[in-house]
Amino acid sequence: DTKIFNVTFSLLSMPTKADLEGLRSRLTSLLHALEPSSFDVRQVVVDADPRRKQDDSTEKSYFALLDSLVGEGILTRYTVVKYEPRHIQGMYKRIFNRPDVYRHLHSSTGKGFLSYIT
């Protein structure tokens, strides 16, 4: 029996005090309701936009929380959105087969498809 697809649970989060305070309870509640064993990958995608830089203690606490959630097996991993130009260009090439960078017209944040850069 060969498995072809991984089933992924993914939550986009930002390293802010608000996300830090409720992240553990939201994740455990969501995953408990969705039967976590049915997911091969349980991840948080961290949108650490450099334009929204948090204070260092909030950011350290946030990543310490994510590390503990991985250590406890609640998450299988977390990944951080990469904002460097080479990652952005690589994403557009990989997903859209375009060498140039463009912005999606319906992006409310003005970041286009950047949440796919992981």
Tab-separated table of N, CA, C and O in Angstrom:
chain	number	residue	atom	x	y	z
A	1	ASP	N	0.850	-1.185	0.000
A	1	ASP	CA	0.000	0.000	0.000
A	1	ASP	C	0.887	1.237	0.000
A	1	ASP	O	1.449	1.612	1.024
A	2	THR	N	1.024	1.865	-1.147
A	2	THR	CA	1.854	3.055	-1.283
A	2	THR	C	0.990	4.297	-1.172
A	2	THR	O	-0.033	4.408	-1.839
A	3	LYS	N	1.436	5.214	-0.341
A	3	LYS	CA	0.707	6.462	-0.149
A	3	LYS	C	1.170	7.477	-1.181
A	3	LYS	O	2.361	7.715	-1.332
A	4	ILE	N	0.241	8.086	-1.891
A	4	ILE	CA	0.586	9.038	-2.944
A	4	ILE	C	0.573	10.472	-2.412
A	4	ILE	O	1.416	11.275	-2.766
A	5	PHE	N	-0.380	10.804	-1.546
A	5	PHE	CA	-0.532	12.169	-1.067
A	5	PHE	C	-0.371	12.235	0.445
A	5	PHE	O	-0.755	11.324	1.153
A	6	ASN	N	0.178	13.343	0.918
A	6	ASN	CA	0.145	13.658	2.336
A	6	ASN	C	-1.084	14.518	2.589
A	6	ASN	O	-1.425	15.371	1.781
A	7	VAL	N	-1.744	14.287	3.701
A	7	VAL	CA	-2.869	15.120	4.092
A	7	VAL	C	-2.319	16.157	5.068
A	7	VAL	O	-1.736	15.814	6.090
A	8	THR	N	-2.480	17.436	4.713
A	8	THR	CA	-1.854	18.516	5.464
A	8	THR	C	-2.888	19.420	6.114
A	8	THR	O	-3.845	19.838	5.480
A	9	PHE	N	-2.661	19.709	7.378
A	9	PHE	CA	-3.381	20.760	8.088
A	9	PHE	C	-2.405	21.912	8.200
A	9	PHE	O	-1.308	21.754	8.722
A	10	SER	N	-2.776	23.082	7.694
A	10	SER	CA	-1.874	24.218	7.695
A	10	SER	C	-2.606	25.451	8.196
A	10	SER	O	-3.728	25.729	7.785
A	11	LEU	N	-1.973	26.182	9.101
A	11	LEU	CA	-2.547	27.389	9.670
A	11	LEU	C	-1.560	28.521	9.471
A	11	LEU	O	-0.386	28.389	9.823
A	12	LEU	N	-2.016	29.623	8.872
A	12	LEU	CA	-1.169	30.796	8.688
A	12	LEU	C	-1.239	31.633	9.956
A	12	LEU	O	-2.310	31.930	10.454
A	13	SER	N	-0.086	31.995	10.490
A	13	SER	CA	-0.031	32.738	11.742
A	13	SER	C	1.051	33.801	11.661
A	13	SER	O	1.978	33.704	10.860
A	14	MET	N	0.943	34.815	12.496
A	14	MET	CA	1.946	35.877	12.554
A	14	MET	C	2.510	35.938	13.967
A	14	MET	O	1.765	35.748	14.937
A	15	PRO	N	3.798	36.187	14.102
A	15	PRO	CA	4.395	36.238	15.447
A	15	PRO	C	4.019	37.525	16.181
A	15	PRO	O	4.808	38.433	16.328
A	16	THR	N	2.760	37.590	16.621
A	16	THR	CA	2.275	38.748	17.366
A	16	THR	C	1.841	38.296	18.748
A	16	THR	O	1.649	37.099	18.992
A	17	LYS	N	1.660	39.242	19.655
A	17	LYS	CA	1.191	38.899	21.001
A	17	LYS	C	-0.168	38.226	20.953
A	17	LYS	O	-0.428	37.284	21.683
A	18	ALA	N	-1.039	38.687	20.067
A	18	ALA	CA	-2.384	38.092	19.953
A	18	ALA	C	-2.296	36.626	19.536
A	18	ALA	O	-2.967	35.767	20.111
A	19	ASP	N	-1.481	36.316	18.535
A	19	ASP	CA	-1.338	34.924	18.108
A	19	ASP	C	-0.650	34.095	19.182
A	19	ASP	O	-0.985	32.936	19.385
A	20	LEU	N	0.299	34.677	19.855
A	20	LEU	CA	1.028	33.960	20.903
A	20	LEU	C	0.088	33.522	22.014
A	20	LEU	O	0.138	32.387	22.470
A	21	GLU	N	-0.814	34.415	22.426
A	21	GLU	CA	-1.694	34.121	23.556
A	21	GLU	C	-2.700	33.015	23.265
A	21	GLU	O	-3.025	32.233	24.128
A	22	GLY	N	-3.206	32.948	22.035
A	22	GLY	CA	-4.254	31.970	21.774
A	22	GLY	C	-3.872	30.804	20.890
A	22	GLY	O	-4.689	29.934	20.630
A	23	LEU	N	-2.626	30.768	20.428
A	23	LEU	CA	-2.247	29.771	19.433
A	23	LEU	C	-2.366	28.338	19.939
A	23	LEU	O	-2.936	27.489	19.268
A	24	ARG	N	-1.845	28.050	21.120
A	24	ARG	CA	-1.899	26.678	21.649
A	24	ARG	C	-3.344	26.196	21.766
A	24	ARG	O	-3.683	25.113	21.297
A	25	SER	N	-4.203	26.992	22.364
A	25	SER	CA	-5.586	26.534	22.559
A	25	SER	C	-6.326	26.408	21.230
A	25	SER	O	-7.096	25.463	21.040
A	26	ARG	N	-6.100	27.349	20.301
A	26	ARG	CA	-6.758	27.243	18.994
A	26	ARG	C	-6.310	25.997	18.249
A	26	ARG	O	-7.120	25.272	17.669
A	27	LEU	N	-5.008	25.756	18.248
A	27	LEU	CA	-4.495	24.584	17.524
A	27	LEU	C	-4.997	23.281	18.127
A	27	LEU	O	-5.448	22.402	17.408
A	28	THR	N	-4.896	23.156	19.432
A	28	THR	CA	-5.317	21.895	20.052
A	28	THR	C	-6.816	21.680	19.873
A	28	THR	O	-7.250	20.566	19.603
A	29	SER	N	-7.620	22.749	19.978
A	29	SER	CA	-9.070	22.615	19.769
A	29	SER	C	-9.386	22.208	18.338
A	29	SER	O	-10.187	21.297	18.101
A	30	LEU	N	-8.775	22.906	17.390
A	30	LEU	CA	-9.009	22.591	15.975
A	30	LEU	C	-8.607	21.163	15.636
A	30	LEU	O	-9.368	20.416	15.023
A	31	LEU	N	-7.412	20.806	16.035
A	31	LEU	CA	-6.917	19.469	15.684
A	31	LEU	C	-7.693	18.377	16.401
A	31	LEU	O	-7.939	17.316	15.833
A	32	HIS	N	-8.092	18.623	17.628
A	32	HIS	CA	-8.891	17.633	18.345
A	32	HIS	C	-10.217	17.407	17.618
A	32	HIS	O	-10.657	16.271	17.445
A	33	ALA	N	-10.834	18.488	17.171
A	33	ALA	CA	-12.112	18.370	16.450
A	33	ALA	C	-11.943	17.682	15.101
A	33	ALA	O	-12.859	17.021	14.616
A	34	LEU	N	-10.770	17.833	14.493
A	34	LEU	CA	-10.534	17.278	13.154
A	34	LEU	C	-9.823	15.928	13.170
A	34	LEU	O	-9.445	15.430	12.122
A	35	GLU	N	-9.626	15.338	14.346
A	35	GLU	CA	-8.899	14.073	14.482
A	35	GLU	C	-7.485	14.198	13.930
A	35	GLU	O	-7.235	13.897	12.762
A	36	PRO	N	-6.546	14.638	14.767
A	36	PRO	CA	-5.187	14.913	14.301
A	36	PRO	C	-4.503	13.721	13.645
A	36	PRO	O	-3.656	13.902	12.781
A	37	SER	N	-4.883	12.509	13.984
A	37	SER	CA	-4.228	11.347	13.377
A	37	SER	C	-4.548	11.216	11.890
A	37	SER	O	-3.882	10.479	11.168
A	38	SER	N	-5.573	11.938	11.418
A	38	SER	CA	-5.909	11.852	9.998
A	38	SER	C	-5.015	12.751	9.139
A	38	SER	O	-5.104	12.719	7.922
A	39	PHE	N	-4.142	13.542	9.762
A	39	PHE	CA	-3.241	14.428	9.029
A	39	PHE	C	-1.812	13.925	9.109
A	39	PHE	O	-1.300	13.651	10.193
A	40	ASP	N	-1.154	13.806	7.960
A	40	ASP	CA	0.259	13.429	7.938
A	40	ASP	C	1.131	14.606	8.360
A	40	ASP	O	2.171	14.431	8.956
A	41	VAL	N	0.703	15.796	7.977
A	41	VAL	CA	1.453	17.013	8.277
A	41	VAL	C	0.523	17.965	9.015
A	41	VAL	O	-0.573	18.254	8.550
A	42	ARG	N	0.974	18.414	10.177
A	42	ARG	CA	0.259	19.432	10.949
A	42	ARG	C	1.249	20.570	11.125
A	42	ARG	O	2.199	20.451	11.872
A	43	GLN	N	1.015	21.667	10.402
A	43	GLN	CA	2.022	22.726	10.391
A	43	GLN	C	1.413	24.105	10.595
A	43	GLN	O	0.236	24.319	10.335
A	44	VAL	N	2.262	25.003	11.045
A	44	VAL	CA	1.945	26.424	11.081
A	44	VAL	C	2.881	27.092	10.092
A	44	VAL	O	4.082	26.826	10.086
A	45	VAL	N	2.321	27.923	9.229
A	45	VAL	CA	3.112	28.733	8.310
A	45	VAL	C	3.179	30.121	8.926
A	45	VAL	O	2.163	30.768	9.144
A	46	VAL	N	4.390	30.540	9.248
A	46	VAL	CA	4.596	31.803	9.957
A	46	VAL	C	4.860	32.919	8.953
A	46	VAL	O	5.827	32.869	8.205
A	47	ASP	N	3.977	33.903	8.957
A	47	ASP	CA	4.153	35.083	8.105
A	47	ASP	C	4.883	36.137	8.934
A	47	ASP	O	4.269	36.981	9.574
A	48	ALA	N	6.194	36.067	8.935
A	48	ALA	CA	7.024	36.994	9.709
A	48	ALA	C	7.450	38.157	8.819
A	48	ALA	O	8.631	38.390	8.577
A	49	ASP	N	6.469	38.882	8.329
A	49	ASP	CA	6.712	40.012	7.437
A	49	ASP	C	7.634	41.016	8.125
A	49	ASP	O	7.309	41.514	9.204
A	50	PRO	N	8.787	41.320	7.532
A	50	PRO	CA	9.724	42.251	8.169
A	50	PRO	C	9.133	43.644	8.388
A	50	PRO	O	9.580	44.371	9.256
A	51	ARG	N	8.092	43.987	7.644
A	51	ARG	CA	7.445	45.290	7.834
A	51	ARG	C	6.613	45.342	9.109
A	51	ARG	O	6.235	46.411	9.566
A	52	ARG	N	6.301	44.176	9.688
A	52	ARG	CA	5.526	44.099	10.929
A	52	ARG	C	6.382	43.572	12.065
A	52	ARG	O	5.915	42.813	12.898
A	53	LYS	N	7.599	43.927	12.110
A	53	LYS	CA	8.548	43.398	13.101
A	53	LYS	C	8.011	43.594	14.516
A	53	LYS	O	7.619	44.685	14.903
A	54	GLN	N	7.998	42.506	15.285
A	54	GLN	CA	7.568	42.535	16.684
A	54	GLN	C	8.787	42.734	17.577
A	54	GLN	O	9.922	42.573	17.140
A	55	ASP	N	8.526	43.014	18.834
A	55	ASP	CA	9.657	43.114	19.746
A	55	ASP	C	10.287	41.731	19.913
A	55	ASP	O	9.631	40.703	19.720
A	56	ASP	N	11.574	41.711	20.236
A	56	ASP	CA	12.329	40.452	20.285
A	56	ASP	C	11.757	39.451	21.282
A	56	ASP	O	11.754	38.253	21.025
A	57	SER	N	11.257	39.919	22.428
A	57	SER	CA	10.740	38.972	23.421
A	57	SER	C	9.476	38.276	22.917
A	57	SER	O	9.287	37.080	23.146
A	58	THR	N	8.610	39.000	22.207
A	58	THR	CA	7.409	38.380	21.638
A	58	THR	C	7.800	37.344	20.595
A	58	THR	O	7.281	36.224	20.584
A	59	GLU	N	8.737	37.711	19.726
A	59	GLU	CA	9.157	36.790	18.676
A	59	GLU	C	9.824	35.547	19.264
A	59	GLU	O	9.539	34.423	18.847
A	60	LYS	N	10.688	35.717	20.257
A	60	LYS	CA	11.338	34.557	20.904
A	60	LYS	C	10.305	33.659	21.564
A	60	LYS	O	10.355	32.436	21.443
A	61	SER	N	9.354	34.261	22.276
A	61	SER	CA	8.301	33.472	22.939
A	61	SER	C	7.446	32.731	21.927
A	61	SER	O	7.054	31.579	22.145
A	62	TYR	N	7.148	33.383	20.827
A	62	TYR	CA	6.335	32.780	19.772
A	62	TYR	C	7.028	31.539	19.204
A	62	TYR	O	6.423	30.469	19.100
A	63	PHE	N	8.303	31.670	18.847
A	63	PHE	CA	9.014	30.519	18.281
A	63	PHE	C	9.288	29.447	19.330
A	63	PHE	O	9.303	28.252	19.016
A	64	ALA	N	9.445	29.838	20.584
A	64	ALA	CA	9.582	28.840	21.661
A	64	ALA	C	8.295	28.032	21.789
A	64	ALA	O	8.319	26.807	21.990
A	65	LEU	N	7.149	28.711	21.661
A	65	LEU	CA	5.863	28.010	21.703
A	65	LEU	C	5.748	27.030	20.545
A	65	LEU	O	5.358	25.878	20.727
A	66	LEU	N	6.109	27.475	19.342
A	66	LEU	CA	6.054	26.572	18.188
A	66	LEU	C	6.984	25.377	18.383
A	66	LEU	O	6.610	24.239	18.077
A	67	ASP	N	8.183	25.616	18.907
A	67	ASP	CA	9.114	24.510	19.189
A	67	ASP	C	8.494	23.515	20.169
A	67	ASP	O	8.613	22.296	19.981
A	68	SER	N	7.816	24.025	21.192
A	68	SER	CA	7.210	23.111	22.169
A	68	SER	C	6.039	22.344	21.550
A	68	SER	O	5.841	21.162	21.852
A	69	LEU	N	5.272	22.989	20.677
A	69	LEU	CA	4.164	22.287	20.011
A	69	LEU	C	4.678	21.172	19.095
A	69	LEU	O	4.058	20.109	18.998
A	70	VAL	N	5.814	21.401	18.464
A	70	VAL	CA	6.432	20.348	17.650
A	70	VAL	C	6.954	19.243	18.571
A	70	VAL	O	6.730	18.053	18.316
A	71	GLY	N	7.628	19.626	19.655
A	71	GLY	CA	8.162	18.644	20.601
A	71	GLY	C	7.089	17.765	21.223
A	71	GLY	O	7.310	16.586	21.495
A	72	GLU	N	5.914	18.331	21.445
A	72	GLU	CA	4.798	17.586	22.035
A	72	GLU	C	4.024	16.766	21.001
A	72	GLU	O	3.118	16.012	21.352
A	73	GLY	N	4.355	16.942	19.727
A	73	GLY	CA	3.666	16.192	18.682
A	73	GLY	C	2.352	16.805	18.231
A	73	GLY	O	1.636	16.209	17.433
A	74	ILE	N	2.011	17.988	18.749
A	74	ILE	CA	0.787	18.663	18.301
A	74	ILE	C	0.970	19.119	16.856
A	74	ILE	O	0.089	18.964	16.026
A	75	LEU	N	2.152	19.669	16.558
A	75	LEU	CA	2.536	20.025	15.191
A	75	LEU	C	3.628	19.073	14.728
A	75	LEU	O	4.413	18.588	15.542
A	76	THR	N	3.686	18.833	13.430
A	76	THR	CA	4.818	18.082	12.897
A	76	THR	C	5.950	19.018	12.513
A	76	THR	O	7.105	18.619	12.496
A	77	ARG	N	5.586	20.292	12.205
A	77	ARG	CA	6.619	21.270	11.847
A	77	ARG	C	6.000	22.659	11.762
A	77	ARG	O	4.782	22.810	11.784
A	78	TYR	N	6.871	23.629	11.653
A	78	TYR	CA	6.446	24.971	11.267
A	78	TYR	C	7.456	25.482	10.263
A	78	TYR	O	8.585	25.024	10.206
A	79	THR	N	7.007	26.390	9.436
A	79	THR	CA	7.863	26.951	8.407
A	79	THR	C	7.615	28.448	8.345
A	79	THR	O	6.537	28.908	8.685
A	80	VAL	N	8.627	29.184	7.932
A	80	VAL	CA	8.547	30.638	7.915
A	80	VAL	C	8.537	31.120	6.463
A	80	VAL	O	9.346	30.671	5.650
A	81	VAL	N	7.600	32.024	6.147
A	81	VAL	CA	7.547	32.628	4.820
A	81	VAL	C	8.849	33.392	4.588
A	81	VAL	O	9.290	34.151	5.444
A	82	LYS	N	9.450	33.166	3.452
A	82	LYS	CA	10.731	33.803	3.125
A	82	LYS	C	10.476	34.985	2.196
A	82	LYS	O	9.896	34.829	1.137
A	83	TYR	N	10.940	36.151	2.598
A	83	TYR	CA	10.673	37.378	1.852
A	83	TYR	C	11.841	37.832	0.984
A	83	TYR	O	11.749	38.862	0.344
A	84	GLU	N	12.936	37.101	0.954
A	84	GLU	CA	14.071	37.510	0.135
A	84	GLU	C	13.691	37.431	-1.347
A	84	GLU	O	12.966	36.537	-1.768
A	85	PRO	N	14.198	38.363	-2.165
A	85	PRO	CA	13.825	38.389	-3.590
A	85	PRO	C	14.025	37.064	-4.311
A	85	PRO	O	13.186	36.664	-5.122
A	86	ARG	N	15.091	36.320	-4.010
A	86	ARG	CA	15.317	35.055	-4.723
A	86	ARG	C	14.235	34.026	-4.391
A	86	ARG	O	13.852	33.224	-5.237
A	87	HIS	N	13.715	34.051	-3.174
A	87	HIS	CA	12.628	33.136	-2.814
A	87	HIS	C	11.325	33.529	-3.496
A	87	HIS	O	10.558	32.680	-3.937
A	88	ILE	N	11.076	34.820	-3.573
A	88	ILE	CA	9.862	35.309	-4.240
A	88	ILE	C	9.899	34.936	-5.718
A	88	ILE	O	8.943	34.385	-6.263
A	89	GLN	N	11.029	35.193	-6.385
A	89	GLN	CA	11.157	34.845	-7.803
A	89	GLN	C	11.048	33.344	-8.010
A	89	GLN	O	10.420	32.882	-8.963
A	90	GLY	N	11.642	32.566	-7.127
A	90	GLY	CA	11.565	31.109	-7.226
A	90	GLY	C	10.148	30.588	-7.099
A	90	GLY	O	9.743	29.662	-7.802
A	91	MET	N	9.364	31.209	-6.201
A	91	MET	CA	7.977	30.803	-6.022
A	91	MET	C	7.167	31.072	-7.285
A	91	MET	O	6.406	30.228	-7.740
A	92	TYR	N	7.330	32.268	-7.878
A	92	TYR	CA	6.588	32.579	-9.099
A	92	TYR	C	6.979	31.637	-10.233
A	92	TYR	O	6.138	31.222	-11.023
A	93	LYS	N	8.229	31.277	-10.311
A	93	LYS	CA	8.686	30.346	-11.348
A	93	LYS	C	8.115	28.950	-11.086
A	93	LYS	O	7.594	28.291	-11.979
A	94	ARG	N	8.186	28.496	-9.835
A	94	ARG	CA	7.754	27.139	-9.464
A	94	ARG	C	6.243	26.964	-9.612
A	94	ARG	O	5.772	25.979	-10.165
A	95	ILE	N	5.463	27.919	-9.123
A	95	ILE	CA	4.017	27.748	-9.092
A	95	ILE	C	3.343	28.243	-10.362
A	95	ILE	O	2.430	27.614	-10.883
A	96	PHE	N	3.805	29.376	-10.887
A	96	PHE	CA	3.118	29.999	-12.015
A	96	PHE	C	3.908	29.920	-13.318
A	96	PHE	O	3.457	30.427	-14.335
A	97	ASN	N	5.090	29.317	-13.280
A	97	ASN	CA	5.963	29.204	-14.438
A	97	ASN	C	6.199	30.576	-15.086
A	97	ASN	O	6.152	30.734	-16.294
A	98	ARG	N	6.420	31.560	-14.237
A	98	ARG	CA	6.694	32.924	-14.688
A	98	ARG	C	8.027	33.362	-14.100
A	98	ARG	O	8.241	33.240	-12.896
A	99	PRO	N	8.891	33.908	-14.924
A	99	PRO	CA	10.165	34.379	-14.398
A	99	PRO	C	10.049	35.738	-13.710
A	99	PRO	O	10.895	36.121	-12.914
A	100	ASP	N	8.966	36.463	-14.004
A	100	ASP	CA	8.813	37.796	-13.424
A	100	ASP	C	7.899	37.743	-12.204
A	100	ASP	O	7.129	36.820	-12.014
A	101	VAL	N	7.995	38.740	-11.379
A	101	VAL	CA	7.177	38.826	-10.174
A	101	VAL	C	6.017	39.768	-10.453
A	101	VAL	O	6.192	40.863	-10.957
A	102	TYR	N	4.825	39.301	-10.145
A	102	TYR	CA	3.655	40.166	-10.311
A	102	TYR	C	2.782	40.008	-9.080
A	102	TYR	O	2.938	39.067	-8.314
A	103	ARG	N	1.882	40.909	-8.902
A	103	ARG	CA	0.991	40.871	-7.739
A	103	ARG	C	-0.421	40.495	-8.200
A	103	ARG	O	-0.897	40.972	-9.218
A	104	HIS	N	-1.041	39.636	-7.432
A	104	HIS	CA	-2.413	39.231	-7.718
A	104	HIS	C	-3.343	40.414	-7.492
A	104	HIS	O	-3.247	41.107	-6.483
A	105	LEU	N	-4.245	40.654	-8.398
A	105	LEU	CA	-5.118	41.820	-8.315
A	105	LEU	C	-6.038	41.806	-7.101
A	105	LEU	O	-6.451	42.844	-6.621
A	106	HIS	N	-6.358	40.641	-6.586
A	106	HIS	CA	-7.310	40.543	-5.489
A	106	HIS	C	-6.631	40.400	-4.137
A	106	HIS	O	-7.261	40.039	-3.160
A	107	SER	N	-5.380	40.709	-4.041
A	107	SER	CA	-4.663	40.597	-2.783
A	107	SER	C	-5.021	41.767	-1.875
A	107	SER	O	-4.768	42.916	-2.205
A	108	SER	N	-5.604	41.469	-0.735
A	108	SER	CA	-5.989	42.536	0.195
A	108	SER	C	-4.787	43.103	0.944
A	108	SER	O	-4.852	44.206	1.460
A	109	THR	N	-3.704	42.358	0.982
A	109	THR	CA	-2.525	42.808	1.730
A	109	THR	C	-1.497	43.477	0.837
A	109	THR	O	-0.541	44.049	1.334
A	110	GLY	N	-1.658	43.362	-0.473
A	110	GLY	CA	-0.669	43.907	-1.382
A	110	GLY	C	0.548	43.010	-1.528
A	110	GLY	O	1.508	43.351	-2.198
A	111	LYS	N	0.514	41.836	-0.900
A	111	LYS	CA	1.644	40.918	-0.972
A	111	LYS	C	1.438	39.839	-2.019
A	111	LYS	O	2.287	38.987	-2.201
A	112	GLY	N	0.310	39.842	-2.681
A	112	GLY	CA	0.087	38.851	-3.714
A	112	GLY	C	0.108	37.440	-3.162
A	112	GLY	O	-0.548	37.142	-2.182
A	113	PHE	N	0.902	36.581	-3.782
A	113	PHE	CA	0.955	35.167	-3.424
A	113	PHE	C	2.076	34.832	-2.439
A	113	PHE	O	2.524	33.703	-2.366
A	114	LEU	N	2.552	35.811	-1.684
A	114	LEU	CA	3.710	35.565	-0.838
A	114	LEU	C	3.504	34.488	0.212
A	114	LEU	O	4.458	33.885	0.678
A	115	SER	N	2.266	34.204	0.588
A	115	SER	CA	2.053	33.177	1.611
A	115	SER	C	2.450	31.793	1.111
A	115	SER	O	2.573	30.862	1.888
A	116	TYR	N	2.683	31.636	-0.182
A	116	TYR	CA	3.124	30.353	-0.717
A	116	TYR	C	4.632	30.159	-0.621
A	116	TYR	O	5.147	29.112	-0.959
A	117	ILE	N	5.357	31.174	-0.201
A	117	ILE	CA	6.824	31.084	-0.182
A	117	ILE	C	7.254	30.470	1.133
A	117	ILE	O	7.396	31.137	2.139
A	118	THR	N	7.408	29.165	1.143
A	118	THR	CA	7.831	28.479	2.361
A	118	THR	C	8.949	27.517	2.057
A	118	THR	O	9.212	27.205	0.937
